[in-house]
Phi, psi and omega in degrees: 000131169293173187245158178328096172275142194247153181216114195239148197193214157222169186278330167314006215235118209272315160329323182243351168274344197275314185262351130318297177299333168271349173322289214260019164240038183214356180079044179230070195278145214269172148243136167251091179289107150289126169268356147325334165285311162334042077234002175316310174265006188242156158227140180227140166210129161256141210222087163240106204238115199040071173056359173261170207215127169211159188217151176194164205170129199223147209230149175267194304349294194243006204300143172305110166330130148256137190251125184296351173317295201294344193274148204215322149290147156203129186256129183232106175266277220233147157272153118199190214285155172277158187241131182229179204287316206281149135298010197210030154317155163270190187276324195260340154245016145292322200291315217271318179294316165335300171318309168304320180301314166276358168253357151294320185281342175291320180314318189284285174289020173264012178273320188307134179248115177179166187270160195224112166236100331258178174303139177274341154274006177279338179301311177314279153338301189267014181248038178245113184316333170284320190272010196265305169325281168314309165306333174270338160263019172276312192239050138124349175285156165312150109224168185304143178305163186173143179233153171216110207189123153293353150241132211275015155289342182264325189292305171278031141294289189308276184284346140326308177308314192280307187088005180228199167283166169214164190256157156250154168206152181286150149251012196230311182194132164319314223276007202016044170071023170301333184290354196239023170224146170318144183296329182295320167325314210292140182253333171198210193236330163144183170202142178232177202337139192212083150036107150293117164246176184322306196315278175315313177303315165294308166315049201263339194295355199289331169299352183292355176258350157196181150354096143199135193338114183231136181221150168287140155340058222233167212245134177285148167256301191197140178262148167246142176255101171266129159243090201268149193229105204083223147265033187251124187224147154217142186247129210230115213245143190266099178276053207311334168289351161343321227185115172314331193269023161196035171280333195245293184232119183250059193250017157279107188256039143303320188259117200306028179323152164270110189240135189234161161287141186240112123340113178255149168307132195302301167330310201273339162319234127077283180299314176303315173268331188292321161341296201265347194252347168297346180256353178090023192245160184245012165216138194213120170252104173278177166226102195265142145286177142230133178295161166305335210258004192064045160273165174240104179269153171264139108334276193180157188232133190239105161326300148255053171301141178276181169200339180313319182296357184278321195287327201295327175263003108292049220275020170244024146240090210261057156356276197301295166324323165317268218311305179315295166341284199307316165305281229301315180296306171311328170273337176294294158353296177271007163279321187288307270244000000 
């Protein structure tokens, strides 16, 4: 009998509802944690009694125990807030519960001997943008020149340095954590990549209050979305100079780019997976340029990056399917084992 693909998420996650349905129309049908659900709709038990160790988990009303034994894959897609039966917690025992939910539920899963897309501590290792950088440019990549600095003395040095123009950029979210306060709270919607003009440069001192990313400017020919799933890569070439609403950043996806499967130079192919498996994660959605002159610059590598809007605009990069394989290969695997 094969062993188990696990699918941990939120219920909002079309992503994960898509590769659930070819998981069980291929006979591997997944157990799934929404954790929005979590623990609320769940019973969890870890067990270790005279040195032996068991976990099991069941989703409610009536759902069938999975003994954590049986599982051979896990897919760790999406974080989100936990769900308790009560509504009416105070701020100190969501806090207190919160804490508690996660080392039950991590107490389990660091336990599983299994394949993993990805590990959560390799995810963990791998999202931080300044050390993203550096690492790609020990091992062969362009990247834009950056300052990341709380002081604006360092930041107008810095574009002095460049002699061009330079951009801001978030290194944590566009959404500037809008989503993670009441809508009457929000002071604003985000901001995503954005040209530093005379406005901003007079306001600079406003970085002494905390941290933030500035890179020179470099000018597009077309962008690419590399996606790796495994050993598996697709390539997505963006035409982001197309169009003014994604010339700077191009994730309005309001504006009707042109998106094709892309061919990478065998080299920068190579680099783009040793890149995402140096952290130990077997799945990485980079972001890469390519210049007017065809260099290829690196951006960022998004750990639990999307890709369904890519197959959707590009259907001959068959993702979802990738991904379903791959569980499958992984669990098969740790069936023999």
């Amino acid at each position: 009998m094969h062993k188990k693909v696990l699918i941990i998420s939120h219920s909002g996650d079309l992503h994960a509802d898509l590769v659930e349905a070819i998981l069980a129309e291929r006979g591997h049908a997944p157990f799934r944690i929404d954790l929005d659900a979590f623990p609320r709709d769940y019973q969890l038990c870890q067990r270790l009694l005279d040195g032996q160790a068991r976990s099991r988990l069941r989703r409610l009303p009536d759902g069938d125990w999975l003994d954590l034994r049986a599982v051979g894959a896990v897919w760790l897609r999406k974080a989100a807030d936990y769900a308790y039966a009560s509504a009416n917690l105070t701020p100190q025992e969501r806090a207190y519960a919160q804490l508690e939910t996660e080392q039950a539920i991590f107490s389990v899963l660091y336990t599983l001997d299994c394949y993993w897309l990805s590990h959560p501590l390799a995810l963990r290792g791998a999202q931080w943008k300044g050390e993203q950088l550096e690492r790609a440019a020990r091992m062969g990549f362009r990247v834009p020149a950056t300052v990341i600095s709380n002081v604006a003395d360092d930041v107008r040095a810095f574009r002095s340095a460049v002699g061009g123009p330079i951009i801001f950029k978030s290194m944590s979210t566009p959404s500037l954590a809008a989503e993670t306060v009441d809508a009457a709270e929000r002071i604003s919607g985000g901001i995503g990549t954005t040209i530093v003009d005379d406005a901003m440069l007079e306001n600079l001192d406003a970085v002494g209050e905390l941290s933030c990313q500035f890179q020179e400017y470099i000018a597009k020919q077309y962008e690419l979305r590399i996606t790796v799933i495994g050993k598996q890569l697709f390539a997505a070439c963006l035409y982001s100079q197309d169009d003014a609403r994604t010339a700077i950043d191009s994730r309005d996806m309001s504006a009707p780019i042109r998106y094709e499967a892309a061919a990478l130079p065998e080299e920068i192919r190579q680099r783009c997976l040793d890149f995402v498996h140096s952290y130990g994660l077997e799945y990485g959605a980079l972001d890469l340029i390519v210049t007017p002159q065809g260099e290829y610059v690196f951006l960022e590598n998004n750990p639990v990056g999307q890709f369904l809007y890519v197959q959707q605009l590009v259907p001959a990069l068959p993702m979802l399917e990738c991904v379903a394989d791959t569980l499958i290969e992984g669990a098969l695997c740790h069936s023999q084992t």
